[in-house]
Amino acid sequence: PALVDLRQVSLTYRVGKEETLALADATLSIAKGEFIAVVGPSGCGKSTLMKLVTGLLPPSSGEVHVRGEKVVRPIKGVGMAFQNPTLMPWRTTRDNILLPLEIVAPHKQQFRRKRAEYAARAERLLASVGLGGFGDKYPWQLSGGMQQRSNLCRALIHEPEIMMLDEPFGALDAFTREELWGIMQLLWLERRFTAVLVTHDLREAVYLADTVYVMSRRPGRVVMTKRIDIPRPRT
Ligand code: ADP
Ligand code: ADP
């Protein structure tokens, strides 16, 4: 069953009198637990597609459905990671990872009461990305790759059903990037979230995704859909 369904979705940005067609008549569906990648040059509408899927933008025409319901406001249960990890420098890695839980807690008291349990959850996540024992370090004490791994932990702490990954490895050197592909794949095999990865890197898309959507330079057009059948390690 489809978790996300885009039905003939178009989006036109209007700034003053200027109109930009950023997504044209896109129809695609993402199954629960599927890993999709969207590749294409800058300006082809990848970020716009992400914002439509998560309900941050309403489509100009067409409909977006998530879990069978028409999306009319930002959806819940989404984890996000971008190119630059936005970790707060004055918080330890652990406290950065706990931040999403702290923000959604209705009262500070409630968060404090569950803190030990949450911290244990953060520790398990850190261990699964190879950062066991690094919870007390501050972001600036970590390398770029380690910061992005912490960033992924933060995105996963509330156990989201959908992960939106916008060029999460784009700022890393080639060696670190490929190391993170392996970690990303392990996280996905363990947790089976649905993932939408935006990337410029075709090798990355093929490595990680079940389905690769290729968008063209003419803004907003999905020109090719390539389903990839990769035998995956069973865990
Ligand atoms: P990508 O993520 O592939 O680089 P975007 O979705 O950001 O592409 O942009 C698609 C097109 O829409 C581009 O031509 C871009 O300039 C335009 N665009 C994106 N965001 C806005 C906005 N907020 N207002 C006006 N035009 C925008
Ligand atoms: P809390 O809400 O639990 O106090 P923070 O420690 O993140 O969470 O602090 C709240 C806000 O205060 C932050 O969003 C940030 O804008 C600001 N802030 C706190 N410490 C600093 C700092 N060292 N440098 C800059 N801004 C800070």
XYZ file of C-alpha atoms and ligand atoms in Angstrom:
289
model
C 0.000 0.000 0.000
C 1.210 3.501 -0.800
C 2.228 5.646 2.150
C 2.619 8.731 -0.019
C 0.647 9.391 -3.181
C 1.181 12.358 -5.478
C -1.569 12.732 -8.045
C -0.831 15.064 -10.920
C 0.762 17.558 -8.621
C 1.945 20.896 -9.951
C 3.436 23.784 -8.110
C 3.923 27.303 -9.377
C 5.710 29.885 -7.269
C 4.392 33.393 -7.654
C 6.612 36.289 -6.674
C 5.010 39.538 -7.734
C 4.185 39.056 -11.382
C 6.805 36.408 -11.922
C 5.713 32.781 -12.055
C 7.978 29.768 -11.832
C 6.687 26.309 -12.585
C 8.690 24.263 -10.086
C 6.873 20.958 -10.408
C 4.781 19.906 -13.385
C 2.138 17.240 -13.201
C 4.085 14.827 -11.021
C 2.459 11.497 -10.249
C 4.291 9.072 -8.034
C 3.688 6.878 -5.061
C 5.963 5.763 -2.296
C 5.281 2.471 -0.549
C 5.626 2.154 3.211
C 9.222 1.255 3.976
C 10.431 2.139 0.499
C 13.615 4.114 -0.049
C 13.343 6.506 -2.955
C 15.905 8.894 -4.358
C 15.251 11.987 -6.433
C 18.128 13.096 -8.620
C 18.496 16.038 -10.958
C 20.323 19.334 -11.421
C 19.865 22.384 -9.185
C 16.567 24.122 -9.718
C 14.734 21.094 -11.125
C 12.241 21.044 -8.255
C 13.636 18.513 -5.782
C 13.189 20.657 -2.682
C 9.742 21.645 -3.845
C 8.800 17.981 -4.121
C 9.973 17.429 -0.534
C 7.930 20.352 0.751
C 4.844 19.044 -1.012
C 5.236 15.538 0.400
C 5.522 16.867 3.967
C 2.705 19.377 3.556
C 4.929 22.425 4.035
C 3.591 23.731 0.710
C 0.113 23.230 -0.721
C 0.103 22.165 -4.385
C -1.156 24.643 -7.003
C -3.068 21.764 -8.538
C -3.392 18.049 -7.924
C -3.411 16.275 -4.561
C -0.951 14.803 -2.133
C -2.142 11.916 0.031
C -0.245 10.528 2.999
C -1.520 7.457 4.850
C -4.613 7.622 2.691
C -5.508 11.151 3.707
C -5.301 14.325 1.703
C -2.510 16.494 3.024
C -3.697 19.959 4.027
C -1.144 20.888 6.684
C 2.384 19.805 7.647
C 2.265 16.096 8.438
C 3.528 14.512 11.645
C 6.012 11.706 12.036
C 8.656 13.156 9.748
C 12.382 13.193 10.413
C 14.564 15.551 8.404
C 18.258 15.867 7.667
C 19.890 18.474 5.475
C 23.338 19.076 4.064
C 24.490 21.101 7.049
C 23.819 19.531 10.410
C 22.193 22.219 12.527
C 23.456 21.035 15.875
C 23.436 23.611 18.662
C 27.030 24.265 19.756
C 26.121 24.860 23.391
C 24.456 21.477 23.757
C 26.169 18.112 24.005
C 25.552 15.598 21.232
C 23.134 13.762 23.512
C 21.170 16.923 24.319
C 21.045 17.828 20.637
C 19.629 14.407 19.817
C 17.033 14.748 22.594
C 15.914 18.170 21.413
C 12.972 16.995 19.235
C 11.540 15.083 22.226
C 12.070 18.084 24.473
C 10.261 20.366 22.042
C 7.181 18.166 21.688
C 6.873 17.464 25.418
C 3.864 19.434 26.653
C 5.650 20.275 29.918
C 9.297 20.472 30.897
C 8.407 18.240 33.860
C 7.243 15.501 31.575
C 10.471 15.596 29.603
C 12.582 15.516 32.778
C 10.679 12.537 34.136
C 11.419 10.521 30.996
C 14.905 11.857 30.519
C 16.767 8.697 31.546
C 14.689 6.566 29.197
C 15.191 9.046 26.340
C 18.917 9.285 27.014
C 19.154 5.495 26.763
C 17.355 5.676 23.436
C 19.833 8.322 22.238
C 22.701 6.123 23.383
C 21.388 3.159 21.370
C 21.080 5.356 18.298
C 24.598 6.714 18.768
C 25.921 3.169 19.093
C 24.164 2.099 15.898
C 25.927 4.847 13.926
C 29.311 4.032 15.454
C 29.303 6.896 17.973
C 28.817 4.908 21.160
C 30.166 6.930 24.083
C 30.214 10.241 22.205
C 27.027 11.600 23.792
C 28.959 13.930 26.127
C 30.969 15.552 23.335
C 29.987 18.898 21.903
C 29.328 19.181 18.147
C 32.497 21.203 17.594
C 34.497 18.325 19.045
C 33.240 16.057 16.265
C 34.315 15.727 12.630
C 31.889 16.645 9.828
C 30.977 13.007 9.282
C 30.386 12.481 12.992
C 28.204 15.599 13.110
C 26.072 14.310 10.262
C 25.774 10.940 12.026
C 24.575 12.785 15.162
C 22.224 14.781 12.982
C 20.706 11.527 11.666
C 20.290 10.302 15.255
C 18.408 13.489 16.109
C 16.158 13.026 13.073
C 15.400 9.459 14.189
C 14.909 9.995 17.935
C 11.124 10.310 17.710
C 10.978 7.186 15.494
C 9.530 8.917 12.433
C 7.659 6.976 9.809
C 9.158 9.083 7.014
C 12.694 10.413 6.666
C 13.322 13.371 4.378
C 16.970 13.521 3.435
C 17.996 16.601 1.480
C 21.620 16.144 0.322
C 22.637 14.916 3.774
C 26.074 13.764 2.599
C 26.715 16.551 0.100
C 29.207 18.451 2.226
C 31.372 15.460 3.093
C 34.565 14.242 1.467
C 34.235 11.202 -0.799
C 35.579 8.726 1.724
C 33.351 9.885 4.587
C 30.356 10.089 2.266
C 30.629 6.431 1.285
C 31.105 5.473 4.929
C 27.818 7.237 5.681
C 26.006 5.439 2.863
C 26.743 2.193 4.682
C 25.503 3.626 7.975
C 22.369 5.019 6.323
C 21.594 1.640 4.798
C 22.043 -0.125 8.142
C 19.738 2.376 9.868
C 17.113 1.785 7.188
C 17.443 -2.015 7.377
C 17.062 -1.841 11.162
C 14.173 0.592 11.287
C 12.415 0.344 7.942
C 11.348 3.953 7.790
C 10.187 5.298 4.460
C 12.922 7.477 2.989
C 13.015 10.247 0.412
C 16.570 11.175 -0.507
C 17.388 14.207 -2.623
C 20.863 14.044 -4.118
C 23.051 15.119 -7.030
C 24.983 11.909 -6.767
C 23.682 9.120 -8.965
C 25.953 6.551 -7.342
C 24.540 7.496 -3.954
C 20.986 7.161 -5.289
C 21.685 3.729 -6.740
C 23.478 2.569 -3.611
C 20.673 3.523 -1.235
C 17.363 3.603 -3.063
C 14.841 1.062 -4.320
C 13.515 3.549 -6.824
C 15.300 6.488 -8.417
C 13.331 9.379 -9.881
C 15.288 11.405 -12.377
C 14.204 14.991 -12.945
C 15.150 17.097 -15.921
C 16.699 20.499 -16.246
C 13.392 21.749 -17.524
C 11.982 22.558 -14.111
C 9.555 20.233 -12.534
C 9.589 17.317 -14.910
C 10.194 13.767 -13.819
C 11.742 12.309 -16.944
C 12.636 8.836 -15.833
C 11.747 6.387 -13.109
C 14.156 3.583 -12.501
C 13.209 0.819 -10.141
C 16.255 -0.931 -8.833
C 16.230 -4.473 -7.643
C 19.176 -4.863 -5.333
C 19.540 -8.001 -3.275
C 19.864 -6.646 0.234
C 21.539 -8.198 3.229
C 18.947 -9.623 5.607
C 19.293 -8.700 9.234
P 16.018 22.035 -6.451
O 15.737 21.631 -5.040
O 16.001 20.888 -7.408
O 17.272 22.843 -6.587
P 13.769 23.845 -6.109
O 12.585 23.015 -5.805
O 14.440 24.546 -5.000
O 14.815 22.977 -6.950
O 13.369 24.977 -7.181
C 12.625 24.704 -8.381
C 12.388 26.033 -9.097
O 11.532 26.848 -8.304
C 13.653 26.835 -9.342
O 13.502 27.491 -10.595
C 13.654 27.826 -8.205
O 14.316 29.018 -8.574
C 12.179 28.070 -7.968
N 11.868 28.376 -6.560
C 12.138 27.598 -5.490
N 11.691 28.145 -4.342
C 11.088 29.307 -4.700
C 10.397 30.338 -3.973
N 10.229 30.268 -2.634
N 9.920 31.385 -4.672
C 10.087 31.473 -6.003
N 10.695 30.544 -6.757
C 11.214 29.466 -6.126
P 16.049 25.627 26.331
O 14.744 26.048 25.690
O 15.930 24.261 26.927
O 16.668 26.651 27.219
P 18.317 26.111 24.558
O 19.448 25.781 25.476
O 18.448 25.679 23.146
O 16.995 25.424 25.055
O 18.094 27.690 24.591
C 16.943 28.320 24.040
C 17.337 29.399 23.045
O 18.300 30.284 23.601
C 17.963 28.824 21.807
O 17.041 28.549 20.788
C 18.922 29.903 21.395
O 18.293 30.809 20.520
C 19.291 30.626 22.659
N 20.630 30.248 23.172
C 20.887 29.495 24.257
N 22.203 29.368 24.468
C 22.829 30.046 23.486
C 24.209 30.273 23.151
N 25.225 29.800 23.864
N 24.452 31.008 22.057
C 23.464 31.493 21.318
N 22.142 31.322 21.579
C 21.825 30.602 22.652
